[in-house]
Short mmCIF file of C-alpha atoms and ligand atoms in Angstrom, two decimals:
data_model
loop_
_atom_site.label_atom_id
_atom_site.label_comp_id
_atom_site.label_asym_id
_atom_site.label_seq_id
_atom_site.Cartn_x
_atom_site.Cartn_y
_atom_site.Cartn_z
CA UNK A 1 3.08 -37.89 48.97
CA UNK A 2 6.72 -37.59 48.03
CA UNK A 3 9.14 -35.78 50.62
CA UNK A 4 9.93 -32.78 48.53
CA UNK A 5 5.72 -32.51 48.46
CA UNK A 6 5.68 -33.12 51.75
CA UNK A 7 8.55 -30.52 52.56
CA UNK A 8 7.10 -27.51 50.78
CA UNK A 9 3.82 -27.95 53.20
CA UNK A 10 6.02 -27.99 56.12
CA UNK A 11 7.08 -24.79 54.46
CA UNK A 12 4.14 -23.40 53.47
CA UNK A 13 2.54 -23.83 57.23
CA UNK A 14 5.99 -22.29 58.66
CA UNK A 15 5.38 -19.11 56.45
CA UNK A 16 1.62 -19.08 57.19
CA UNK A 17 1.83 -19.04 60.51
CA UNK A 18 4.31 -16.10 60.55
CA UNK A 19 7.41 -18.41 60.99
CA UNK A 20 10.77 -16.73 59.04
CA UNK A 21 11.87 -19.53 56.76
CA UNK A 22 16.15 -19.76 56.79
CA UNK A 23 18.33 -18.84 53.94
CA UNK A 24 18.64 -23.09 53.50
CA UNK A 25 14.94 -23.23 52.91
CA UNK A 26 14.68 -20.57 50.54
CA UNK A 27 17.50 -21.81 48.34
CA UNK A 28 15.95 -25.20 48.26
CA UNK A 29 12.40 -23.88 47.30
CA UNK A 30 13.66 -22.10 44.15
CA UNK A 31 15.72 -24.87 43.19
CA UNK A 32 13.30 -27.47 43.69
CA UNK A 33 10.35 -25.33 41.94
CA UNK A 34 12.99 -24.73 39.45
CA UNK A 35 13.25 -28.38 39.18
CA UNK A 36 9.22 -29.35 39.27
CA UNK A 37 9.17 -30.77 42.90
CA UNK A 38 7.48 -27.91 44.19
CA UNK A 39 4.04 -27.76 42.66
CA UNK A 40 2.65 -24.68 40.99
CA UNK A 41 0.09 -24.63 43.77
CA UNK A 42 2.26 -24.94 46.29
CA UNK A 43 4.08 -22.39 45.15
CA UNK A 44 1.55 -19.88 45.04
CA UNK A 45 -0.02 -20.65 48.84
CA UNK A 46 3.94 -20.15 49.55
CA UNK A 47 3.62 -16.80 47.64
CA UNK A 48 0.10 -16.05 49.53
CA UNK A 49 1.58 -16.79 52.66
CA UNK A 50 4.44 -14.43 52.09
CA UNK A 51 2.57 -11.58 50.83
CA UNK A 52 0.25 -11.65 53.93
CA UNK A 53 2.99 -12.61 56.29
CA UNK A 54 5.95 -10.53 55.07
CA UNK A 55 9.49 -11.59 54.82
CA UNK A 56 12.61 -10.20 57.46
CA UNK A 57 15.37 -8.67 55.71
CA UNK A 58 17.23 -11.92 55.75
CA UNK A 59 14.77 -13.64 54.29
CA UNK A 60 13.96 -10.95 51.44
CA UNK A 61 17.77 -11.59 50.76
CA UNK A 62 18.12 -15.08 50.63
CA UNK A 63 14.92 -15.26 48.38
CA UNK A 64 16.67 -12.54 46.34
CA UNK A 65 19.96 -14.35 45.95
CA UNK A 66 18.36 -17.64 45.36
CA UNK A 67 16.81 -16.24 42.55
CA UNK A 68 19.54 -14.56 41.02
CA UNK A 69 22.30 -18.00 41.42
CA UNK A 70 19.52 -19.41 39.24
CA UNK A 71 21.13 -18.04 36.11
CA UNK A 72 24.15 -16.49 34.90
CA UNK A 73 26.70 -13.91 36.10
CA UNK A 74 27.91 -11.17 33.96
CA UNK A 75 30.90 -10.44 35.27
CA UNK A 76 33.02 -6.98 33.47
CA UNK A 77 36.40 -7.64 34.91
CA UNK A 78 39.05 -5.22 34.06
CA UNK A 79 37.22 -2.25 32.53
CA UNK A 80 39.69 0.11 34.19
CA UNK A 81 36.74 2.62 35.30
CA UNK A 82 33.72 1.69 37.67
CA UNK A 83 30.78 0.45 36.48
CA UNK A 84 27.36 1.22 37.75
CA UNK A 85 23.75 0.42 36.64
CA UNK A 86 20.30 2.46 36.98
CA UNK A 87 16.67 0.51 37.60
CA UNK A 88 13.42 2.85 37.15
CA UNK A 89 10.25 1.36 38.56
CA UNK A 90 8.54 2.77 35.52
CA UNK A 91 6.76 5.93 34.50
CA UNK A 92 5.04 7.81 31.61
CA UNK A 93 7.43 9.49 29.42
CA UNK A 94 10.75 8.11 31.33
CA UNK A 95 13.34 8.29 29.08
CA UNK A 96 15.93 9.11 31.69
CA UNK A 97 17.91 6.07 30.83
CA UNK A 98 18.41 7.32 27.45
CA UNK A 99 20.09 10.55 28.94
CA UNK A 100 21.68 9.08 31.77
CA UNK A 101 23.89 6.17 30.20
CA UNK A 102 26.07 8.97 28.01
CA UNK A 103 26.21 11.38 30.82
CA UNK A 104 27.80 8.64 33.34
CA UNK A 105 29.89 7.63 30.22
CA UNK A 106 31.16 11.09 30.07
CA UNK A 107 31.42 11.18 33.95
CA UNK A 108 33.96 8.37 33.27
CA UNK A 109 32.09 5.77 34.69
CA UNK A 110 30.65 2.45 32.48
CA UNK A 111 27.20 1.76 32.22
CA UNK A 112 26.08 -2.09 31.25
CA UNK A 113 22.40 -1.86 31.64
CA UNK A 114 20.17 -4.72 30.80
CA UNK A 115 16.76 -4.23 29.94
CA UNK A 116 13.00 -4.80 28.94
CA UNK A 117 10.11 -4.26 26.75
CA UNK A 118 6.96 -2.05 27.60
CA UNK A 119 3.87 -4.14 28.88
CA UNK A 120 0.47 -1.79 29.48
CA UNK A 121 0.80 2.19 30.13
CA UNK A 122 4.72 1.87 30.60
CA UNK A 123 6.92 2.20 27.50
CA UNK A 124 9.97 0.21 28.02
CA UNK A 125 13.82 1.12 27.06
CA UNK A 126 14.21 -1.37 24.46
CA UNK A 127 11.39 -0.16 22.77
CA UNK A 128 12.34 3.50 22.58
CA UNK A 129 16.11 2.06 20.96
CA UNK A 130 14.24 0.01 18.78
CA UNK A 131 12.70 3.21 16.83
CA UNK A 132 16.48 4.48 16.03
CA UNK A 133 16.30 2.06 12.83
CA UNK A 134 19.74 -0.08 13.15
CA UNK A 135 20.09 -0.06 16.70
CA UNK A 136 20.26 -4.05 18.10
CA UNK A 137 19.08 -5.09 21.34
CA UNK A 138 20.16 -8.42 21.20
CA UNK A 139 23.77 -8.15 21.99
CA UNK A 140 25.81 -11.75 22.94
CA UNK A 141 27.55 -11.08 26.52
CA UNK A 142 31.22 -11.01 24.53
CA UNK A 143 29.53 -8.63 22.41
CA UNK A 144 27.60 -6.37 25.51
CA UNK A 145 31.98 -6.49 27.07
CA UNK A 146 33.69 -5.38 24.06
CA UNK A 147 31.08 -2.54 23.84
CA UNK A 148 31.30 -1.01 27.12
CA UNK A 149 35.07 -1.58 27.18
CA UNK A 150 34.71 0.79 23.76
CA UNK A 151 32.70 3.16 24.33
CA UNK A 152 31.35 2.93 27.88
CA UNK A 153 27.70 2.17 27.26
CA UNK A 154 25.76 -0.55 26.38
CA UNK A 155 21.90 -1.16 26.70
CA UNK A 156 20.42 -4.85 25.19
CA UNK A 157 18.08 -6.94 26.29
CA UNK A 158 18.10 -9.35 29.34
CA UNK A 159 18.85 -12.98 27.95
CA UNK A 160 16.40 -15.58 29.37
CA UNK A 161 19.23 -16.56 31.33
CA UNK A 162 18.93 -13.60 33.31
CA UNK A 163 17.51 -14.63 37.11
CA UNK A 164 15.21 -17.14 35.53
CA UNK A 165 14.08 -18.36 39.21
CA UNK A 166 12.56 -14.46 38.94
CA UNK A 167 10.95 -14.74 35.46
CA UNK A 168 8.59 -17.74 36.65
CA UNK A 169 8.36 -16.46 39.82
CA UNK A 170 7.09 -13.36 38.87
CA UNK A 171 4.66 -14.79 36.43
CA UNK A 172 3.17 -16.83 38.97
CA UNK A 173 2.55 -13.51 41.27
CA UNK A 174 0.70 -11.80 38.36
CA UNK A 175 -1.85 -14.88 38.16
CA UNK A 176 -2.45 -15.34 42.07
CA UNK A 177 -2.44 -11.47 43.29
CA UNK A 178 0.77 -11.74 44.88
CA UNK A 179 2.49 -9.15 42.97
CA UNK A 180 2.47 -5.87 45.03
CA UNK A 181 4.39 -6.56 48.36
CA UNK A 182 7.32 -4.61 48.93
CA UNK A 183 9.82 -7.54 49.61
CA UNK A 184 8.98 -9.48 47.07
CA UNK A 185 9.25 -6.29 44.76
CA UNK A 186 12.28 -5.66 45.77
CA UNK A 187 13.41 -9.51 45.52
CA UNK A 188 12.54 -9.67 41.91
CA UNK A 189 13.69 -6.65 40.85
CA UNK A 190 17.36 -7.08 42.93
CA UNK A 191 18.04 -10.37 41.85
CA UNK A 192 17.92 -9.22 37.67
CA UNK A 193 20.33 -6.69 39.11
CA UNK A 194 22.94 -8.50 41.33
CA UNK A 195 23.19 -10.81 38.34
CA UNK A 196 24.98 -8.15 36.99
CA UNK A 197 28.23 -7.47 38.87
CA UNK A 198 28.71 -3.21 38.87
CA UNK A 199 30.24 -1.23 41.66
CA UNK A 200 26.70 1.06 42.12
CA UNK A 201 23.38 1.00 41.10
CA UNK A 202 20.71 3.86 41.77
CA UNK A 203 16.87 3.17 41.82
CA UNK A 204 14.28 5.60 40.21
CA UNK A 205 11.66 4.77 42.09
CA UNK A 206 8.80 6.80 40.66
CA UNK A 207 5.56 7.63 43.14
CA UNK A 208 2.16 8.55 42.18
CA UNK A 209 -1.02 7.90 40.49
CA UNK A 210 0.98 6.76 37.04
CA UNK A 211 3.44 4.59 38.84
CA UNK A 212 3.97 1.18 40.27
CA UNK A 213 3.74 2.61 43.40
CA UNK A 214 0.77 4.88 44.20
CA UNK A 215 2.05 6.39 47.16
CA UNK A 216 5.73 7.90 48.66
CA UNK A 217 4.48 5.27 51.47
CA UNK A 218 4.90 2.30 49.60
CA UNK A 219 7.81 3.48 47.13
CA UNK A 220 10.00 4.12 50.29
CA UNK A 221 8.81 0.39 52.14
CA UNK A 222 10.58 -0.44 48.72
CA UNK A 223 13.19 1.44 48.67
CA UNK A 224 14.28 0.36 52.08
CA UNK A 225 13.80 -3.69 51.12
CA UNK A 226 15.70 -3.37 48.02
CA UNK A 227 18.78 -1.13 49.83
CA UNK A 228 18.82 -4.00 52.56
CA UNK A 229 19.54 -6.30 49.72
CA UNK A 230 21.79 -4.18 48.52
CA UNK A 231 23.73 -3.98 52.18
CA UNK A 232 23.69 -7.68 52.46
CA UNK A 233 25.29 -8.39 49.26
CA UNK A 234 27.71 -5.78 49.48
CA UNK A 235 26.32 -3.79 46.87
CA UNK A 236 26.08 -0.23 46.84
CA UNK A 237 22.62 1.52 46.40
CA UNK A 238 20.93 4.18 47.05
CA UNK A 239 17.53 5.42 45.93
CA UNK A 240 15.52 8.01 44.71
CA UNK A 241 12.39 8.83 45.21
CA UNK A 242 10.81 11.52 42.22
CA UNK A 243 7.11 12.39 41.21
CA UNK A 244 4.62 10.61 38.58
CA UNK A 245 1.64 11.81 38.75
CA UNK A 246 1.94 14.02 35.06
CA UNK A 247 4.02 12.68 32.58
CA UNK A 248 7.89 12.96 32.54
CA UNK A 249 8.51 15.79 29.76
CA UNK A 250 6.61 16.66 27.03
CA UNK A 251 6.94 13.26 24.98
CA UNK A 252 5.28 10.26 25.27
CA UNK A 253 5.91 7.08 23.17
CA UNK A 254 8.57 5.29 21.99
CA UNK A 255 10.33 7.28 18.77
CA UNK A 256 8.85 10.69 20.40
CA UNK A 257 10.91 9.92 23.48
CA UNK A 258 14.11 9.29 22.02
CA UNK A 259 13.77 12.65 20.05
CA UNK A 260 13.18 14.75 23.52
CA UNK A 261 15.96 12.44 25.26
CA UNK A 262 18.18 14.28 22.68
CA UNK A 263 16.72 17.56 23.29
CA UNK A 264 17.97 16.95 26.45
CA UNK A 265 21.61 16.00 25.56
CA UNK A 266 21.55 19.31 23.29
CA UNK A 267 20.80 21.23 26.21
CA UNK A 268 17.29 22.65 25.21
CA UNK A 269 14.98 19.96 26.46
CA UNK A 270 12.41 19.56 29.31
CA UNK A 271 14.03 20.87 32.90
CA UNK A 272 12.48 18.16 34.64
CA UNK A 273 14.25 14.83 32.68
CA UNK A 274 17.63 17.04 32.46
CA UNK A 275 16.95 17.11 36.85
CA UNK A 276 16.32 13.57 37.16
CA UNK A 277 19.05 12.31 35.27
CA UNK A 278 21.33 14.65 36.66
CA UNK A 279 20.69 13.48 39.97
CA UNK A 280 21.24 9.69 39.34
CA UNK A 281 24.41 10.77 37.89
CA UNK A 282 25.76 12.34 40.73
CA UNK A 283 24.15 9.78 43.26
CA UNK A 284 26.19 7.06 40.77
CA UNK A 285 29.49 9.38 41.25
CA UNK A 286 29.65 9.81 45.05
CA UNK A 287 29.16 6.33 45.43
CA UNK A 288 32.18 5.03 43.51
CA UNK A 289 34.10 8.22 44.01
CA UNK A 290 33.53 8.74 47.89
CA UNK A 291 35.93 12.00 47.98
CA UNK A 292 33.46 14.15 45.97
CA UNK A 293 31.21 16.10 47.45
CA UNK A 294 27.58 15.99 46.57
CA UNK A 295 27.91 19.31 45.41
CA UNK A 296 30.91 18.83 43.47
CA UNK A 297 29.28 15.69 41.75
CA UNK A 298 26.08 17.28 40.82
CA UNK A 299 28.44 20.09 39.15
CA UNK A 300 29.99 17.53 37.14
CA UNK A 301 27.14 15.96 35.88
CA UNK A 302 25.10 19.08 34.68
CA UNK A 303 28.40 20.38 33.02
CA UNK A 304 28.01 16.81 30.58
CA UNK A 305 24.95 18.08 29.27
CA UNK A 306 26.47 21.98 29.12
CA UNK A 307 29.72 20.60 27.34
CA UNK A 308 28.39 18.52 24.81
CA UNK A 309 30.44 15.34 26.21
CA UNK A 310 27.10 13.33 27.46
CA UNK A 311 25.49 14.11 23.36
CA UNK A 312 29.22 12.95 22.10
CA UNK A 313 28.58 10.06 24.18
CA UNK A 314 25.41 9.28 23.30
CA UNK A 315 26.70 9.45 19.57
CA UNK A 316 29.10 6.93 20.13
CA UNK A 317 27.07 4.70 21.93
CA UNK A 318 24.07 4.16 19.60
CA UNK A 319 26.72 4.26 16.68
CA UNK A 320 28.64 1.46 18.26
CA UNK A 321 24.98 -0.71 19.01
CA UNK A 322 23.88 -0.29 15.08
CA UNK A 323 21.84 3.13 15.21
CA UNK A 324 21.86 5.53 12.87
CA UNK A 325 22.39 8.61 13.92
CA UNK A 326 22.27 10.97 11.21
CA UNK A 327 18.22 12.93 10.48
CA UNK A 328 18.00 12.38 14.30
CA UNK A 329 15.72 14.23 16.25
CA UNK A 330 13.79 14.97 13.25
CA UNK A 331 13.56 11.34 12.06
CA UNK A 332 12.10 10.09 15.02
CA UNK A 333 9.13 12.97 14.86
CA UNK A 334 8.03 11.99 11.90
CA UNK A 335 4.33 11.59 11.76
CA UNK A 336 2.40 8.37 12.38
CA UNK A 337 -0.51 7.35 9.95
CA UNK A 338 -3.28 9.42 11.62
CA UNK A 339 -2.59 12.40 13.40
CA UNK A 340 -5.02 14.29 15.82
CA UNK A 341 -5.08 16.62 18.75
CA UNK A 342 -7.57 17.39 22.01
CA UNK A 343 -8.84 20.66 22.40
CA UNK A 344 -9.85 22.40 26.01
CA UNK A 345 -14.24 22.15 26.13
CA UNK A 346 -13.85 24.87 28.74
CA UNK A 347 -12.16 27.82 30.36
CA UNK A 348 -9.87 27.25 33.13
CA UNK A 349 -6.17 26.97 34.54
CA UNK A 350 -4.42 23.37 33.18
CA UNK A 351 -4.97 21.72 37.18
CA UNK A 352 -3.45 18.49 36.43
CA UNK A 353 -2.81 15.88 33.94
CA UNK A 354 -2.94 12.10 34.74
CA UNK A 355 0.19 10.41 34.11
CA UNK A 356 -2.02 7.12 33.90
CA UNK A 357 -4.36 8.07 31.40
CA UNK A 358 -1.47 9.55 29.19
CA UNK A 359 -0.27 6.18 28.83
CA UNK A 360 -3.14 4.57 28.47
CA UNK A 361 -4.02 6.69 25.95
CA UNK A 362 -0.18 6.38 23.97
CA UNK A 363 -0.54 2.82 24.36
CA UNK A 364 -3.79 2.73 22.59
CA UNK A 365 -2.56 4.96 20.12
CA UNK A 366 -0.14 2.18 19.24
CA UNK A 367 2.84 2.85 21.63
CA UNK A 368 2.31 0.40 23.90
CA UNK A 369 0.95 -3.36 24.28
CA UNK A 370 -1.37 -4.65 26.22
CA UNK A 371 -0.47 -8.61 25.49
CA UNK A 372 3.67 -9.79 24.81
CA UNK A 373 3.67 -10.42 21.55
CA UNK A 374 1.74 -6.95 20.33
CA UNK A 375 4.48 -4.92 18.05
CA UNK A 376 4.37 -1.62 18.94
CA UNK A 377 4.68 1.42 16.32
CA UNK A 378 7.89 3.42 16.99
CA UNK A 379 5.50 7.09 15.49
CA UNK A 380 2.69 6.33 18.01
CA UNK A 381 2.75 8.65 20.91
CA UNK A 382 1.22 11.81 22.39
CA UNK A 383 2.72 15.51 22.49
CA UNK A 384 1.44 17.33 25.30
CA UNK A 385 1.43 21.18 24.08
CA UNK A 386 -0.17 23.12 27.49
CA UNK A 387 1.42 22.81 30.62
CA UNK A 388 0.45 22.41 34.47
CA UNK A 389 -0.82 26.26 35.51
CA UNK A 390 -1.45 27.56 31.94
CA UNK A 391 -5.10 29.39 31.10
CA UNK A 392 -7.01 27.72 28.89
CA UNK A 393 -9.96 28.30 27.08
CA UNK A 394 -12.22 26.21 24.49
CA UNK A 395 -10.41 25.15 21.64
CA UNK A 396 -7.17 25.70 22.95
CA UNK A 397 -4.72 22.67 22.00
CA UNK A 398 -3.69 20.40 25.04
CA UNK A 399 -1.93 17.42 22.98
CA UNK A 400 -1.17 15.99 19.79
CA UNK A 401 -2.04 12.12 19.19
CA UNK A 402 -0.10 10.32 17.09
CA UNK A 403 -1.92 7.16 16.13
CA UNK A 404 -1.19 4.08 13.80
CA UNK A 405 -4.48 4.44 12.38
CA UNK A 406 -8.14 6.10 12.59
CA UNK A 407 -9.88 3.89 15.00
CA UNK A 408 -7.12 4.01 17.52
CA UNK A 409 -6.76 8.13 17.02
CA UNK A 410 -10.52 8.19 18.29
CA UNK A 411 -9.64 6.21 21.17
CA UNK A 412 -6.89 7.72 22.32
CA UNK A 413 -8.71 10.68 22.16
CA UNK A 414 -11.48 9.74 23.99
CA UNK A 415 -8.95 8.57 26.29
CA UNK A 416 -6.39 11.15 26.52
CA UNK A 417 -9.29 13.52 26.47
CA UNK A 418 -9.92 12.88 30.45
CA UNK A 419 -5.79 13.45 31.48
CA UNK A 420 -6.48 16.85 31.45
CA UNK A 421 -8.28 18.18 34.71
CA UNK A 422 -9.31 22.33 34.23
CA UNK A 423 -10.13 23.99 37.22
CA UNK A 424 -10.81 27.81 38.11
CA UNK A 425 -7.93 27.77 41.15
CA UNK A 426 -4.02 26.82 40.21
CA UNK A 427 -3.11 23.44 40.56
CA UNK A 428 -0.81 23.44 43.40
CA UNK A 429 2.49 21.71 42.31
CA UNK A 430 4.31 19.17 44.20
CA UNK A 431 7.96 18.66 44.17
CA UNK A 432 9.63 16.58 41.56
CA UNK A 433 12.29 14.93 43.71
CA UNK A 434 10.58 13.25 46.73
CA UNK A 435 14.15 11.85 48.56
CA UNK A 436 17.42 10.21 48.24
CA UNK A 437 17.37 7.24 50.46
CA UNK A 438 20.55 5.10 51.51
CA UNK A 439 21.21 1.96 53.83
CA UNK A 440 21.75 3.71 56.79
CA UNK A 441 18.76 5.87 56.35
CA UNK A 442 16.17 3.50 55.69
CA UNK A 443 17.71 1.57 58.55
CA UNK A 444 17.36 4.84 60.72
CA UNK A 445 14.00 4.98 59.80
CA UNK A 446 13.21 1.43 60.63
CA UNK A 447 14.61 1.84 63.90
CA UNK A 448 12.80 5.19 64.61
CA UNK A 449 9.70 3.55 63.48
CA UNK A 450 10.01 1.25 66.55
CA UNK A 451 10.46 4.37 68.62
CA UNK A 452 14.29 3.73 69.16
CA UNK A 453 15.74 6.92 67.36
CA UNK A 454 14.55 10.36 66.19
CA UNK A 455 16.40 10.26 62.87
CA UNK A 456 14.89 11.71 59.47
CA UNK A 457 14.59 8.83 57.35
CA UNK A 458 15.79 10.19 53.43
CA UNK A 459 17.13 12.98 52.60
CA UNK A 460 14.63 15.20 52.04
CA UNK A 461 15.55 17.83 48.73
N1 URA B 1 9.15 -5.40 38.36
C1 URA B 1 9.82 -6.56 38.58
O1 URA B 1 10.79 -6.87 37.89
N2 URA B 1 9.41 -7.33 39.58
C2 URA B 1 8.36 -7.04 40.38
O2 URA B 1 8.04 -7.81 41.27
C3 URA B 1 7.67 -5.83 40.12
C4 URA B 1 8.09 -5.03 39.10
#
């Protein structure tokens, strides 16, 4: 066997048998794999080992830098005002990004956020750009610069070059069940972000049954790997935690979301995406301006949507990537080829409706893919018209499904049909923001989980 075989078993046993491997030893796996002298299969009993054996914060961060030196750096120097990024795990109807970029560009902050496409009952942010006809994704890094330096946002898609240690990496996790441990989450996701170099990023980690992460449980064992990162590598993060069990807003699928995004920015759109994006805002503001308050930073972030300077932001910024602007919302509601609705089969208050099987049911409408190269169709998407706690009774409308054609229109109905839970009680509502978790808390928490200290983990809301 040849000694780079022979040093990734060595590995391999070290990890099995609960060893920690040092930051030397990560570095050389992901170069070497990057390289082909660690096998495919010995990287996945590496991966196996590490999902059963876990990985100390060290570790998680040497994996996580490893990953990210294996590409480039995008480096904004000189922008004159602090620059700051947003990551959401992923949830039905999230079109927070599309609200948040103008509002910190109002804020006076710069936003250079990379992104991706929509694979299974997530939509992704390029894909809701994509249905403003004109807009580009594919921006050259000189290009991405001169953009925010102009106008203060710019969202385009991640280049290959982008933590391509990560890319492979993760691919290999889908195919060997390796996928959902929280350090190697947090890993992946950290190293696409450190790869960019901004003064604060906030997580939307979303919780519940139409999330990545079922349970607040597992989104804050998360939350606390990826803020370690962010400690190590002098980053500042923080996190928050908000609901997905129903759908985010009223809108779901890709030209539909764009149109309530701007609802937002007008000031008439759903509460709930106006309150999440609102809070990243001022999360993103206290961290790069440390002398406001929380209070004071919240105030300044609701008064962009109030004042009109987030939707004259939001103008500029879709302008300046190739959108056109003018017919929107109205433009982006047109209908798709086959248009239906579901009706309530009985009487009842509206209990619940699963996030999951919303975007099942949009993607099969012809919203979403279910294999890379499947083009999605920017009409396709599903209205919900009754809300959480409303009486119902037979016939009554509980969504519209927009479909790219008859035989998907029945199955998203069929679908879509079983989001929709009536009961004779009232649903009893949970809150929409779960916590806002930094450093020190998680590390708090940590340390009170070994019994050492009685302090309260996030900040509760
Ligand atoms: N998203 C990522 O980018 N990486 C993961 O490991 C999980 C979700």
């Amino acid at each position: 066997m040849e000694e780079s075989a022979l040093r990734a078993l060595d590995l391999i046993a070290k990890k099995r048998d609960g060893g920690a491997l040092t930051t030397a030893q990560w570095n050389w796996l992901v170069s070497a794999y990057g390289r082909g002298d660690v096998a495919e299969e010995q990287m996945s009993a590496l991966l196996m080992a590490t999902w059963f054996r876990g990985m100390s914060a060290a570790e998680t961060l040497a994996l996580t830098l490893a990953m990210r030196d294996s590409g480039d750096i995008l480096r904004l120097p000189g922008l004159g005002r602090p620059l700051v990024d947003k990551h959401s795990t992923g949830g039905v109807g999230d079109k927070v990004t599309l609200v948040l970029a103008p509002m910190v560009a109002a804020l006076g902050l710069a936003m250079a956020k990379l992104s991706g496409r929509g694979l299974g009952h997530t939509g992704g942010t390029l894909d809701k750009l994509e249905a403003i006809s004109g807009y580009r994704v594919d921006l050259s890094p000189d290009q991405l610069v001169a953009q925010v330096r102009a106008v203060g946002v710019a969202v385009a898609a991640a280049s290959q070059q982008l933590a391509p240690a990560d890319r492979r990496l993760y691919a290999l996790r889908d195919a060997t069940g390796t996928v959902n441990q929280a350090g190697l989450i947090a890993a992946s996701i950290m190293s696409k972000k450190l790869a960019v170099e901004t003064d604060a990023l906030v997580l939307d980690v979303k919780v519940g049954e139409g999330a990545f992460f079922a349970t607040q449980l597992d989104g804050e064992a998360f939350a606390e790997a990826a803020l370690a990162i962010g400690a190590g590598a002098g980053r500042q993060v923080r996190a928050v935690l908000t609901k997905m069990a129903s759908p985010l807003g009223r809108e779901v699928g890709n030209g539909r979301e764009v149109a309530e995004a701007i609802d937002v920015l007008s000031g008439h759109g759903p509460k709930e995406v106006a309150t999440i994006a609102a809070v990243l805002a001022a999360n993103l503001l206290e961290m790069v301006m440390p002398d406001a308050s929380a209070e004071t930073a919240a105030a300044k972030a609701w008064q962009t949507l109030a004042n009109g300077s987030a939707m004259e932001h939001f103008e500029r910024w879709i302008s300046a990537q190739g959108g056109a602007i003018s017919g929107l919302p109205a433009r982006l509601r047109q209908a798709a080829a086959a248009e239906g609705v579901i009706r309530a089969d009985r009487t009842g208050t509206l209990a619940a409706i699963s996030a999951l099987a919303i975007g099942q049911a949009a993607a099969l409408a012809g919203a979403g893919r279910s294999r890379k190269e499947d083009q999605v169709d920017p009409r396709a998407g599903i209205t919900l018209v009754a809300e959480v706690g409303q009486a119902m009774v037979p016939g009554d409308v509980l969504a519209l499904i927009h479909a790219s054609d008859q035989t998907r229109l029945g199955q998203a109905q069929r679908l879509g049909a079983r989001a929709f839970r009536l009961a004779d009680g009232t649903g009893a509502e949970t809150p929409l923001m779960l916590a806002v978790m930094r450093h020190a808390d998680a590390h708090r928490k940590r340390r009170r989980s070994r019994g050492s200290d009685g302090g309260d983990g996030g900040t509760d809301l």
